[in-house]
Coordinates of C-alpha atoms in Angstrom, one line a residue:
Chain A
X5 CA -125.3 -55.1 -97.2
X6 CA -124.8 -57.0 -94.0
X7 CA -122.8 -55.1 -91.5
X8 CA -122.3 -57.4 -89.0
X9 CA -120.1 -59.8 -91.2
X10 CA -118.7 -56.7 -92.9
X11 CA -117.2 -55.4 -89.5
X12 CA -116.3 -58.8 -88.6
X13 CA -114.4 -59.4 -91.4
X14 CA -112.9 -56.0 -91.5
X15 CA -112.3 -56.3 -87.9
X16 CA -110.3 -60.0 -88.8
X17 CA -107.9 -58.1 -91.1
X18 CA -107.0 -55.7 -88.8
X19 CA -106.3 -57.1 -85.8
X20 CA -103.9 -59.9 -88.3
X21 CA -102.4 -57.1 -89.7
X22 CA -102.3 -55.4 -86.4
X23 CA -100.1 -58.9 -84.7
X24 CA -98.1 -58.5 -87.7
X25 CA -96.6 -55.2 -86.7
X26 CA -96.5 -54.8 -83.6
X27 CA -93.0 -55.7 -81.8
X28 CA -93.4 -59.2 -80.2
X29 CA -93.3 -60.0 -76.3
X30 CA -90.3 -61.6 -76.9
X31 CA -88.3 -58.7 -78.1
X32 CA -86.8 -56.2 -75.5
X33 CA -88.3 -54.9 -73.3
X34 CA -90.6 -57.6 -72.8
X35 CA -92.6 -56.0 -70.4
X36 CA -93.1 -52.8 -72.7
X37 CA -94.3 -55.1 -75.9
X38 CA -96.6 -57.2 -73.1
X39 CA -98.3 -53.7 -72.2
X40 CA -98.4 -52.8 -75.8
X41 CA -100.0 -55.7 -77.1
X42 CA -102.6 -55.9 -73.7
X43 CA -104.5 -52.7 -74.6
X44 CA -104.2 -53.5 -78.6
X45 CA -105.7 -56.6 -78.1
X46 CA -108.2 -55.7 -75.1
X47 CA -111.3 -55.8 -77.2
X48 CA -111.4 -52.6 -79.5
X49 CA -114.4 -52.3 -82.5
X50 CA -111.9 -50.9 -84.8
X51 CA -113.9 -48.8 -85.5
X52 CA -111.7 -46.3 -86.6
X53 CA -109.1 -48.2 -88.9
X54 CA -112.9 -49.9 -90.3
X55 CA -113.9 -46.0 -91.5
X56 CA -109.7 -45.7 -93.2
X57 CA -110.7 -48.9 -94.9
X58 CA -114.5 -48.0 -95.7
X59 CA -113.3 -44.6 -96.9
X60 CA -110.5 -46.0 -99.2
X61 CA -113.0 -48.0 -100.9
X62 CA -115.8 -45.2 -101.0
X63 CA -113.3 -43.3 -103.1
X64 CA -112.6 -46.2 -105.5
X65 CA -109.0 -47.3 -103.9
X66 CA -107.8 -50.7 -103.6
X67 CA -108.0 -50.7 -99.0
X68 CA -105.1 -53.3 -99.0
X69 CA -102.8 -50.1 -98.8
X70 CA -104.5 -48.6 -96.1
X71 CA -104.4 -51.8 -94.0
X72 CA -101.1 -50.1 -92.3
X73 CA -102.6 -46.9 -91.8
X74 CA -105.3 -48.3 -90.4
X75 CA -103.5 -49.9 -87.9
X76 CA -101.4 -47.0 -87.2
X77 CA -104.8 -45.2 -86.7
X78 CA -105.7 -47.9 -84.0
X79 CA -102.5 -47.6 -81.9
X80 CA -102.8 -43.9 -81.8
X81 CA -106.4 -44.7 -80.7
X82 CA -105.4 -47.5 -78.1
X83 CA -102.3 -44.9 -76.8
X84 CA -104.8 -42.2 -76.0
X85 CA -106.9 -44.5 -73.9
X86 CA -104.1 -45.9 -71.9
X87 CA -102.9 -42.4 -70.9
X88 CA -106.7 -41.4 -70.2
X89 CA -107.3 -44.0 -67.9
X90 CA -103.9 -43.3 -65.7
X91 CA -104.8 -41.9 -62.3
X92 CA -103.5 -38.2 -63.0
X93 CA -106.3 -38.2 -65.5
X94 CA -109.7 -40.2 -65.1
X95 CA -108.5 -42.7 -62.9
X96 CA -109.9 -45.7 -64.6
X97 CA -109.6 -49.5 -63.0
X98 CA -111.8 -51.1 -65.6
X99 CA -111.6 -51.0 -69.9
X100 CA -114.1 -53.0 -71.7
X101 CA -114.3 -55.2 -68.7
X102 CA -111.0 -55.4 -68.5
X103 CA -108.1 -54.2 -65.8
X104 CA -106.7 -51.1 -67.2
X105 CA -103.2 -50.9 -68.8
X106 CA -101.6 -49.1 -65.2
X107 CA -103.5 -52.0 -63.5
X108 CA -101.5 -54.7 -64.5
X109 CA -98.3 -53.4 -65.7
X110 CA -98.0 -50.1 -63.5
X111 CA -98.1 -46.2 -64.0
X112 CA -94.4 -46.1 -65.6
X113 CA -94.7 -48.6 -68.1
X114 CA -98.3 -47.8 -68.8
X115 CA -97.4 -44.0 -69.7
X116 CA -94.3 -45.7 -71.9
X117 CA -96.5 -47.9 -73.5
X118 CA -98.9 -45.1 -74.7
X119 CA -95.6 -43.5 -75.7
X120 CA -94.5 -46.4 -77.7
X121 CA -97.5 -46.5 -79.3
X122 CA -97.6 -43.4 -81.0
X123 CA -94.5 -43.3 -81.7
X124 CA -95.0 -47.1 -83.5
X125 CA -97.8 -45.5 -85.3
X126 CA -95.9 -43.2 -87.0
X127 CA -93.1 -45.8 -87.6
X128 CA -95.3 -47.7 -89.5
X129 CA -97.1 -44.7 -91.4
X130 CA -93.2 -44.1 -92.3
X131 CA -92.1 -47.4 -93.0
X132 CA -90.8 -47.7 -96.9
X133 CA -92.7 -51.1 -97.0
X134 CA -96.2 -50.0 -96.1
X135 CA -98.6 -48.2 -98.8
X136 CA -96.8 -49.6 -101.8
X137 CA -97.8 -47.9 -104.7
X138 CA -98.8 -45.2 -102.8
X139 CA -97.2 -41.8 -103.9
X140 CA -94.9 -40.3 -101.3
X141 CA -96.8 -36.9 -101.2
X142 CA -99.5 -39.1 -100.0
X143 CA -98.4 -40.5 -97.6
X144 CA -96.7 -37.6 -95.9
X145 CA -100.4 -35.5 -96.7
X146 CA -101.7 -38.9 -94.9
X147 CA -98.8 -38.6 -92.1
X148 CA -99.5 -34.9 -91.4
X149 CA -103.6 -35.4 -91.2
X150 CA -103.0 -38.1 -88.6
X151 CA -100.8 -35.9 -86.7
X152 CA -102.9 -33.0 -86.9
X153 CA -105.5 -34.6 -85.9
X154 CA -104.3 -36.2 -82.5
X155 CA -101.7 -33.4 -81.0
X156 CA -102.8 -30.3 -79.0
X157 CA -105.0 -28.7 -81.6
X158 CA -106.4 -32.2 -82.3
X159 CA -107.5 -35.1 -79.4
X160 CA -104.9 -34.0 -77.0
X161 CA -106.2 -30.5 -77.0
X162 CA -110.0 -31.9 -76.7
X163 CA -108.9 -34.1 -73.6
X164 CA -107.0 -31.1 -71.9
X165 CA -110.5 -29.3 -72.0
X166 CA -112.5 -32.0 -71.2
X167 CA -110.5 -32.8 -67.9
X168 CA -110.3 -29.0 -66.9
X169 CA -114.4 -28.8 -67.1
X170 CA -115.0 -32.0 -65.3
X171 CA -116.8 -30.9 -62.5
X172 CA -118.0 -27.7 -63.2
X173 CA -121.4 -26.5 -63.2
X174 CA -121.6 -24.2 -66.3
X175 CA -120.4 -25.7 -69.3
X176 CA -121.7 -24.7 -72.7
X177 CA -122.1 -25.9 -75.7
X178 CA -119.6 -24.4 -77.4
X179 CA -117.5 -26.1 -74.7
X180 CA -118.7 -29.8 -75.2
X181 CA -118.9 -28.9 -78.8
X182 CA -114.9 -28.1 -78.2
X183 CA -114.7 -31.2 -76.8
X184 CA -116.5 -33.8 -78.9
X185 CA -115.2 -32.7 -82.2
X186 CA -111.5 -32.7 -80.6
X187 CA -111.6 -35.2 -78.1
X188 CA -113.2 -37.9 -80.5
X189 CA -114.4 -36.3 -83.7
X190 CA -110.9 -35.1 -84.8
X191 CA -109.0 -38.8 -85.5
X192 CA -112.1 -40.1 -86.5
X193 CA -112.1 -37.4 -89.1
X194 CA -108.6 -38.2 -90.0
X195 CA -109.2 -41.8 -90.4
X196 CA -112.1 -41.5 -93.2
X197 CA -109.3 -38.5 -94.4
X198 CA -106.5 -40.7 -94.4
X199 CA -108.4 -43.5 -96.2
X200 CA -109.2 -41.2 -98.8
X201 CA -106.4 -39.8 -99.5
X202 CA -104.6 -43.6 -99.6
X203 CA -107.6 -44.5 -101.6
X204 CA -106.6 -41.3 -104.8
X205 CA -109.4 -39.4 -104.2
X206 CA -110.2 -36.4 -106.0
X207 CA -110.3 -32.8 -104.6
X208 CA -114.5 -33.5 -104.6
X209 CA -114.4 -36.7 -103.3
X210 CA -111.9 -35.5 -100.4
X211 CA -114.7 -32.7 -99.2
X212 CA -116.9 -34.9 -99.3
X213 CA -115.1 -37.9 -97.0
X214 CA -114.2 -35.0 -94.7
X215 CA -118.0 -33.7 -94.5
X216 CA -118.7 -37.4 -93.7
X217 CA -116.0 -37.8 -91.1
X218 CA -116.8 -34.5 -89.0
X219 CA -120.3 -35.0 -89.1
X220 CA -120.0 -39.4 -88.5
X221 CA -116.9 -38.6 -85.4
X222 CA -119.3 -35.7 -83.7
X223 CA -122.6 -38.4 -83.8
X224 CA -120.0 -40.9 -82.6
X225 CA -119.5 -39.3 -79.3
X226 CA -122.9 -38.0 -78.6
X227 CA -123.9 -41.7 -78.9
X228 CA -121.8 -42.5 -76.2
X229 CA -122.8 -39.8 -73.9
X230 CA -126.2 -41.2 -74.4
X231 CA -125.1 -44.9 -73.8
X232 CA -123.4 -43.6 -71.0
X233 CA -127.2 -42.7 -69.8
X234 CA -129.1 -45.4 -71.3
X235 CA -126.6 -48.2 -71.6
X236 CA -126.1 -50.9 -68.6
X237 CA -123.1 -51.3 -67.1
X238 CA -122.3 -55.1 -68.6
X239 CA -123.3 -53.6 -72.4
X240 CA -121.1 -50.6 -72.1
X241 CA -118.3 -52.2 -70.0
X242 CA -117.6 -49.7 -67.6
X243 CA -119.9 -48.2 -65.3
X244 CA -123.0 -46.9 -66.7
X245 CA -123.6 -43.4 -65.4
X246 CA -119.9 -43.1 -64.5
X247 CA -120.0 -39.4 -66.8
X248 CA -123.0 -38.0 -64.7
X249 CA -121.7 -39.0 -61.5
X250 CA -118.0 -37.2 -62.4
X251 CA -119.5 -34.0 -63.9
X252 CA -118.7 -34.8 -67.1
X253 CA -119.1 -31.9 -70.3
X254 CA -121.7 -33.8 -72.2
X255 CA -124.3 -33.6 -74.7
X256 CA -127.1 -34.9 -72.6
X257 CA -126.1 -32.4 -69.4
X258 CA -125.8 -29.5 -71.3
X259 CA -128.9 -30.0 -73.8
X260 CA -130.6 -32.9 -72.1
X261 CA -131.3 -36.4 -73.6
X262 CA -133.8 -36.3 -76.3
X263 CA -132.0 -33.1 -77.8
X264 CA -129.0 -35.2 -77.6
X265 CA -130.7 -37.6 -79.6
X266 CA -132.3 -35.6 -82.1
X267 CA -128.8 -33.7 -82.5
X268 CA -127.2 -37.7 -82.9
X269 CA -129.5 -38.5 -85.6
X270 CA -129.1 -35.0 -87.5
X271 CA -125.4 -35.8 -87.7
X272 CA -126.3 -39.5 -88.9
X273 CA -128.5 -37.3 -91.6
X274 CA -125.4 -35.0 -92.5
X275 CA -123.0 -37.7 -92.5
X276 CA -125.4 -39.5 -95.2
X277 CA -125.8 -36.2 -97.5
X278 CA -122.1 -35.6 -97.9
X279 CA -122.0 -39.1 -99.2
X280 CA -125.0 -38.5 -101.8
X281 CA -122.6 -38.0 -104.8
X282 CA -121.1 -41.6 -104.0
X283 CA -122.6 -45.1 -105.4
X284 CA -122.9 -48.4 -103.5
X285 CA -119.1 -48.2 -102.7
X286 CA -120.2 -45.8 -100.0
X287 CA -122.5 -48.1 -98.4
X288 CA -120.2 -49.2 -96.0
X289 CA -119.4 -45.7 -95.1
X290 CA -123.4 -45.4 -94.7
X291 CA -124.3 -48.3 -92.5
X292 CA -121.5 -47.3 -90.0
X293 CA -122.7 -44.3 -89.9
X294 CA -126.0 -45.7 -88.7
X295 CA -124.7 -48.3 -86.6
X296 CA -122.3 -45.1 -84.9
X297 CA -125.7 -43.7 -83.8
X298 CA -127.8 -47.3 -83.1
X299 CA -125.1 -49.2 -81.2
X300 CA -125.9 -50.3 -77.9
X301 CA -122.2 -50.6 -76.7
Chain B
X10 CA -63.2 -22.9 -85.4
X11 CA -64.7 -21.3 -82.2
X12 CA -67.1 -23.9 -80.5
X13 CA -68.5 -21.7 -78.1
X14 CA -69.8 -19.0 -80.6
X15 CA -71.1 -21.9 -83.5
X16 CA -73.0 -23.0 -80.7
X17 CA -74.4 -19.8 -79.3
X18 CA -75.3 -19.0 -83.0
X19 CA -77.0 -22.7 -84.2
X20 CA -78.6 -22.7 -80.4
X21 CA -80.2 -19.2 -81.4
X22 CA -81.0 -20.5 -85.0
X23 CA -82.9 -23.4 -83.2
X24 CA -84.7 -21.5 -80.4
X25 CA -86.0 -19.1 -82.6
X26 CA -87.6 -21.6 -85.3
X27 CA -89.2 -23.3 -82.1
X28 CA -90.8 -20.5 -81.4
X29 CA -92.6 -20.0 -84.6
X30 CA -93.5 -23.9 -84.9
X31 CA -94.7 -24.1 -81.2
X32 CA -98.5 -23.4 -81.1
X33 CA -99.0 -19.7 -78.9
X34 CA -100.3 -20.2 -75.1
X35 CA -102.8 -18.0 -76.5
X36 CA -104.5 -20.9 -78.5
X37 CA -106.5 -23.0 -77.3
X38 CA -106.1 -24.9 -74.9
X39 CA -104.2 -22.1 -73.2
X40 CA -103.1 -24.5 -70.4
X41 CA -101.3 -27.2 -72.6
X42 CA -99.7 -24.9 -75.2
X43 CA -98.3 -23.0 -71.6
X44 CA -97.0 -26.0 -70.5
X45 CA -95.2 -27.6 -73.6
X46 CA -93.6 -24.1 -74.5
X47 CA -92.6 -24.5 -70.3
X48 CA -90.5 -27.0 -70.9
X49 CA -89.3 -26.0 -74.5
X50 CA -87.9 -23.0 -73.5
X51 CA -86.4 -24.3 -69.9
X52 CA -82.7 -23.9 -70.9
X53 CA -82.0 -26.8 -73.3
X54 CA -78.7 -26.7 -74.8
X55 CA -79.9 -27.9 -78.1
X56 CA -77.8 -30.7 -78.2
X57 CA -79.6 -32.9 -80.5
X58 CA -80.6 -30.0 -83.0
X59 CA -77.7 -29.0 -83.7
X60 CA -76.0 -32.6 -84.2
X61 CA -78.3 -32.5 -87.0
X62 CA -77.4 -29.1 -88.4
X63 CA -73.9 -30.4 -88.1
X64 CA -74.4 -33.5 -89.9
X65 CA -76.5 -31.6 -92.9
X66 CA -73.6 -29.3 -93.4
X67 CA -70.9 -32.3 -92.8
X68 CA -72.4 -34.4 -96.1
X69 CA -72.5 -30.4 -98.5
X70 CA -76.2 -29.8 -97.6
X71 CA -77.9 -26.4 -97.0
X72 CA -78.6 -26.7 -93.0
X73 CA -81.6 -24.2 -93.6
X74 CA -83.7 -27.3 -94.9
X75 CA -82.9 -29.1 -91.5
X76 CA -84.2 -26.5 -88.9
X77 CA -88.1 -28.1 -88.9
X78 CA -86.9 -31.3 -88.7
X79 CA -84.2 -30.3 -85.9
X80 CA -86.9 -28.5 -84.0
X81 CA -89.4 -31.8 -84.3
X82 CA -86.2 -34.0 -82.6
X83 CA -85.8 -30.9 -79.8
X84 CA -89.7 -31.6 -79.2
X85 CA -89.1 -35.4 -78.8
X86 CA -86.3 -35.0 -76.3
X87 CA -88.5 -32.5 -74.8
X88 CA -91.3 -34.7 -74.5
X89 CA -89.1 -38.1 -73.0
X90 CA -87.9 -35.4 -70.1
X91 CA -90.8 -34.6 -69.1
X92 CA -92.3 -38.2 -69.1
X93 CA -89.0 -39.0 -67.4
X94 CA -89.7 -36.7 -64.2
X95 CA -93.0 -37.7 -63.6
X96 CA -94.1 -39.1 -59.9
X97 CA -94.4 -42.9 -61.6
X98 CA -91.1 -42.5 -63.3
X99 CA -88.0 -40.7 -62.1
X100 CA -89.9 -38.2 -59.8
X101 CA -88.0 -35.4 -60.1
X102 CA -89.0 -32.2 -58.7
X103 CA -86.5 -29.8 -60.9
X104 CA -84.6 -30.0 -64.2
X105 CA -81.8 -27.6 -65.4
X106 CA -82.5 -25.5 -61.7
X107 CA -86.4 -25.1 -62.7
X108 CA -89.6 -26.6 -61.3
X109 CA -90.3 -29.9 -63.6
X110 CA -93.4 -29.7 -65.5
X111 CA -95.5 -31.7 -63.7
X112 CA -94.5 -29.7 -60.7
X113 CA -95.9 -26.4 -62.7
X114 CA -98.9 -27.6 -64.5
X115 CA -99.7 -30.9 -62.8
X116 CA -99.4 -34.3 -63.5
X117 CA -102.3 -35.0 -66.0
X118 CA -101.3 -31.7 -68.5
X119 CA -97.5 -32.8 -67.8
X120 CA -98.7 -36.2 -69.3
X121 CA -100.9 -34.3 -72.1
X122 CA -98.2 -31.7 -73.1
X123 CA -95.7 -34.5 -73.3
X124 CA -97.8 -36.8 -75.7
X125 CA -99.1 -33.6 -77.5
X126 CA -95.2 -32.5 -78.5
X127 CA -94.2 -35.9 -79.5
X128 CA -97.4 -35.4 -82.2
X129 CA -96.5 -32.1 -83.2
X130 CA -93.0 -33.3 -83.8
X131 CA -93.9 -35.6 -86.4
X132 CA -97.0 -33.2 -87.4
X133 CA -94.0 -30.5 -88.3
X134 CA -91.7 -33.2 -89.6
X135 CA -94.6 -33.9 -92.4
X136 CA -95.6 -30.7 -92.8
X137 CA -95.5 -29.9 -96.6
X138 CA -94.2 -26.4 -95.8
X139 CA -91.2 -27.6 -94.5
X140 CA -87.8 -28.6 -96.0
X141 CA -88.6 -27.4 -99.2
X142 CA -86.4 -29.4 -102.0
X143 CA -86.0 -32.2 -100.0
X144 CA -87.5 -35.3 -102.4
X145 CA -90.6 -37.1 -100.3
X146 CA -88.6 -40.2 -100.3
X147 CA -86.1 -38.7 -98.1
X148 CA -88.8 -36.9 -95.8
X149 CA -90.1 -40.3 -94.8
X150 CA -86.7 -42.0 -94.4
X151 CA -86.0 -39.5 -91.9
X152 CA -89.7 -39.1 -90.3
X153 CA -89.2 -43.7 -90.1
X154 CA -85.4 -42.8 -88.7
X155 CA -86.8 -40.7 -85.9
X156 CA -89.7 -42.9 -85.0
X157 CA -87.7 -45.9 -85.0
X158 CA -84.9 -44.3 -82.7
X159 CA -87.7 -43.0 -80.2
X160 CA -90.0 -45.5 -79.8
X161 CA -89.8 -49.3 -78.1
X162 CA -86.5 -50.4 -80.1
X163 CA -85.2 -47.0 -79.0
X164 CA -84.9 -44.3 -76.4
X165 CA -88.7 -45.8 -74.9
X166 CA -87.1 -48.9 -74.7
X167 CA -83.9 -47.5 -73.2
X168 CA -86.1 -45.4 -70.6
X169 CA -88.0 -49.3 -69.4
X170 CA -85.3 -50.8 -68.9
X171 CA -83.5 -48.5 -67.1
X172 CA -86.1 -48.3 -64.9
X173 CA -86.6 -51.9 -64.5
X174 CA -83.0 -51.5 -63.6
X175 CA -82.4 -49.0 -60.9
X176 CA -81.6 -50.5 -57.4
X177 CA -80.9 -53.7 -58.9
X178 CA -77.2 -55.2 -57.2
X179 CA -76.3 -57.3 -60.6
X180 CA -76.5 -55.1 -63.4
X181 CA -74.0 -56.3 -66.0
X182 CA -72.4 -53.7 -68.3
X183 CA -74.7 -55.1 -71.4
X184 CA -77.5 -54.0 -70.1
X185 CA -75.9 -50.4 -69.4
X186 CA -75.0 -50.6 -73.0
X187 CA -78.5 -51.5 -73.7
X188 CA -79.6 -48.6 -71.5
X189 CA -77.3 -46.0 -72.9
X190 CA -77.3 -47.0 -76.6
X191 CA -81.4 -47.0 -76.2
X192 CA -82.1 -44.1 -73.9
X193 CA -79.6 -41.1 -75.8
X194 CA -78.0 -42.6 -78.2
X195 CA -80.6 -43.5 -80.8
X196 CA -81.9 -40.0 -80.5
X197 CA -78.6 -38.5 -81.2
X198 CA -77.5 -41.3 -83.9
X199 CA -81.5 -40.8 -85.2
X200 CA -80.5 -36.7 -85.1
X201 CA -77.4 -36.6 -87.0
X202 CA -78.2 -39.5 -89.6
X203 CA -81.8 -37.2 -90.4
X204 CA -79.1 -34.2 -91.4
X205 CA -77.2 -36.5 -93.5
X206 CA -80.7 -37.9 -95.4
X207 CA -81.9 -34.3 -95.6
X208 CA -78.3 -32.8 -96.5
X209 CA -78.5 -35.5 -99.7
X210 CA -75.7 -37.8 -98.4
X211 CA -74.5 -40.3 -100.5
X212 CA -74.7 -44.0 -99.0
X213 CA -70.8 -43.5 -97.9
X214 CA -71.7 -40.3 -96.2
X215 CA -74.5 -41.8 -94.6
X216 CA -72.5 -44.8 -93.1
X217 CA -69.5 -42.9 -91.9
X218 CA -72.3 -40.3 -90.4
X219 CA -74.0 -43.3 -88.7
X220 CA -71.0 -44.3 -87.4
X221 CA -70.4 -41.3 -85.8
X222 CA -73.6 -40.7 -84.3
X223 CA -73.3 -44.5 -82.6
X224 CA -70.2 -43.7 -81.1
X225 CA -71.4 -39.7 -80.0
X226 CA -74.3 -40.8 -78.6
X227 CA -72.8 -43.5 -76.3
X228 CA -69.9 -40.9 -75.3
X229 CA -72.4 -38.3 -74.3
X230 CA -74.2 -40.7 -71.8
X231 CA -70.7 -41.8 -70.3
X232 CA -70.2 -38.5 -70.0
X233 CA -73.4 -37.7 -68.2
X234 CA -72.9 -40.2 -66.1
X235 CA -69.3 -39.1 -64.9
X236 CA -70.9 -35.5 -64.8
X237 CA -73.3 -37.0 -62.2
X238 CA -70.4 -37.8 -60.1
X239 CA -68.0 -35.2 -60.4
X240 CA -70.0 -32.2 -61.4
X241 CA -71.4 -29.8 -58.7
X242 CA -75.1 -29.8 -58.4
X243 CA -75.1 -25.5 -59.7
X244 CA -73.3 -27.1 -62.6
X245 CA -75.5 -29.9 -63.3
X246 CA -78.7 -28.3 -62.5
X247 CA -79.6 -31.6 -60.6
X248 CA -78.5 -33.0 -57.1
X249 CA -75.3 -34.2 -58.2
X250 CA -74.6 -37.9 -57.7
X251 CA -78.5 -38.6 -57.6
X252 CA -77.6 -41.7 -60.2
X253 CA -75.8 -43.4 -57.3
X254 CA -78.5 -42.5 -54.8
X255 CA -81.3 -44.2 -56.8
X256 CA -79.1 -46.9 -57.9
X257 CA -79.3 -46.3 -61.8
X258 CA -77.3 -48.1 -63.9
X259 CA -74.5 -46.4 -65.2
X260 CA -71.2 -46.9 -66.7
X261 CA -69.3 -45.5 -63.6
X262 CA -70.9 -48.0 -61.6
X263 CA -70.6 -50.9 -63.0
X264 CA -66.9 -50.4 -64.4
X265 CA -65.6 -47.9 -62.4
X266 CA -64.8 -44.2 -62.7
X267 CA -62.2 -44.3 -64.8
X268 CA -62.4 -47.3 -67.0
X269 CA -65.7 -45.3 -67.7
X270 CA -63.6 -41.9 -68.5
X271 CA -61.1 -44.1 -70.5
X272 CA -64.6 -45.6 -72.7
X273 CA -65.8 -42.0 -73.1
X274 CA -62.2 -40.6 -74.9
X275 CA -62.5 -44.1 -76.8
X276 CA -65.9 -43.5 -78.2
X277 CA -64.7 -39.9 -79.2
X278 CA -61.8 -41.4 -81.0
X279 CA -64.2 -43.3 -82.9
X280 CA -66.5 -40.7 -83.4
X281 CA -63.2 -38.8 -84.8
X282 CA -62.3 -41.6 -86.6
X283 CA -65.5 -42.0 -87.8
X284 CA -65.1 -38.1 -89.8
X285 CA -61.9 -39.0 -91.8
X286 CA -64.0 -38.8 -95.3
X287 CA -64.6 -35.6 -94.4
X288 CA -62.7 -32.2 -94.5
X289 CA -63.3 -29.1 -92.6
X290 CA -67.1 -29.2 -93.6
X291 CA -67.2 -31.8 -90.4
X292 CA -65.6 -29.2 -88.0
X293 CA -68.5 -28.8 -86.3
X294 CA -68.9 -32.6 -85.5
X295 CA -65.7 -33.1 -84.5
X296 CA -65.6 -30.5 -82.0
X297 CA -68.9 -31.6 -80.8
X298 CA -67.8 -35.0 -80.1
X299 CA -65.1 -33.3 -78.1
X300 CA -67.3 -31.1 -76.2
X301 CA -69.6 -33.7 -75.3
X302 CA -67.1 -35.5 -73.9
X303 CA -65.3 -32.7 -71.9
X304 CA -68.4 -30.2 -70.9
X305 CA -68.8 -29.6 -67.3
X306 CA -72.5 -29.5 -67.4

């Protein structure tokens, strides 16, 4: 198959669907809706809402009722970078290239704006007229993943530890490990989850999806500690050796860089096994994994 | 009926449900679990929870099906104070006579803790564990309620404006209206319409309930508002007239003291009005309206 016009196109439905939901700039508060829309629209892969969609089809589900999830999936996402960037936290200036949210629209509306965002997400997850056909014990199994997923035993919990061992000289493994699968690897999880479980998988299918999804969100974030390293700073959009110079808990400073790698492509491996009792509706599920650990931004 | 002792009772009902839904500080991470039970447990009166007991046992439901989902609506309010006090919002230093968390835990877990109980609210609210009986359909008309009553159409939109607000010479009283129906009242109209939807109200119930919670939700802001001026600050657990310090937008201030007590007895007439469907079942309701109107803190 070929990715690149598969993420593309992918990429094309989501961020239509994306400007269908979200409140306008014309509705009050116009400044909130501008500073929701900014960091929606700043650039993102998709990746995430891509794996709902990819997962949804793996299993044999139509991915037109996942299109709202997926979106829901990308807010949540977006939200958790515009509080991360804030100056209590990593004190960011730059996104993608771009000013970050605080930058242009100021610490108060920035925070509400994350706040909006999630709550939006599950607005939409909620909303009567999304997932049609869906069963409602889905979609609450599908609410409950998401949620899961990003509160404090999810991503909030992984970027709690990764800002309190920032700086500190003897982090672990089982530390960054913490991290990684929390910090990223947990809504990533719950996106290929999600998809399924939109998409009527079976109890056998589901294992497997989540197999793929902890293994695929774990190699994620390794490959950006590496790009991190080996990226440049116009590839990566932000500054390229930013986590080294903060004392960031990574993969490559805790195990150095070709373990790193060798420990990014054994995930890629996993991720591929636990989709072994899948046909060619798995393949996009199979060239994002590779592409998670090839990127070079 | 006796207020005071239904309230002590439901208040104790609510705290102790919280407890068991809040992850333990000893979870990891220990520091954000700390901080979001901090603020849980830092003398709420419940207010909102048990609005939506009220309302389930107002339209003949069995309140003991409400409790998760009246904890999840404690954890959103919880969540919007604390994002409220922060340096780049309201920069408060104390809430209810106790350090704000920020002031405890720092800014960036105070951010963390905030976003991380606005997840688990919804987390709980989905949780398939949780009100038993109630059909799916009505579990996701009350998990789209709540999100639409807290996010950017809601009490997020409510909290920009008023900031966009404060110090500003021309505020007209729409845009208090805006403020006040936005900033509490959706959460309190959001809490006691859930209770109807998860008491099985019929679509008359429902309305009337609505109605009510409208015309609550605006009177407890009035009242809040005249508290700010006429309370003492041991009573208020605040600096007492800090609105008209910081120049928020209030109903005092741009109407007058009291044409703004006259609006708060009219809004409880409505609220009472609101009720007549109902027989003693709506007691509870109807002296809340009254206490929110007349409380001295």
């Amino acid at each position: 198959m070929d990715l690149k016009a598969y993420l593309k196109e992918q990429c094309a439905r989501v961020d239509a669907a994306l400007d269908s939901y979200l409140p306008r700039e014309t509705e009050l508060p116009h400044s909130l809706h501008k500073a929701m829309r900014y960091s929606v629209f700043a650039g993102g892969k998709r990746v995430r809402p891509i794996l709902m969609l990819a997962a949804c089809q793996a299993v044999g589900g139509d991915t037109e009722v996942a299109i709202p999830a997926a979106c829901a999936m990308e807010m949540i996402h977006t939200y958790s970078l515009i509080h991360d960037d804030l100056p209590a936290m990593d004190d960011d200036d730059f996104r993608r290239g771009n000013p970050t949210n605080h930058k242009v629209f100021g610490e108060a509306v920035a925070i509400l704006a994350g706040d909006a965002l999630l709550t939006e997400a599950f607005k939409l997850l909620s909303n009567p007229a999304c997932a049609a056909g869906v069963p409602s014990e889905a979609r609450l199994a599908v609410i409950h993943q998401i949620a899961s997923c990003a509160g404090s035993h999810g991503m909030v919990g992984g970027q709690v530890v990764d800002m309190e061992s920032e700086g500190k000289s003897d982090i672990d493994l089982p530390t960054v490990q913490y991290i990684h699968t929390h910090k990223t690897g947990a809504l990533i999880k719950a996106a290929v989850v999600a998809g399924a479980l939109l998409g009527g998988a079976d109890r056998e299918k589901l294992a497997a999806i989540t197999r793929y999804g902890s293994a695929a969100g774990l190699a994620f974030q390794i490959a950006d500690d590496i790009l991190d390293i080996e990226g440049t700073t116009e590839e990566i959009g932000k500054d390229a050796g930013s986590d080294q110079a903060r004392g960031k808990a990574t993969y490559p400073a805790v195990m150095g860089l070709a373990a790193a790698k060798q420990e990014a492509t054994t995930m890629m491996d996993e991720a591929f096994k636990a989709l072994e009792i899948f046909g060619s509706e798995a393949d996009p599920l199979r060239e994002i994994a590779r592409y998670i650990v090839t990127r070079k931004k």
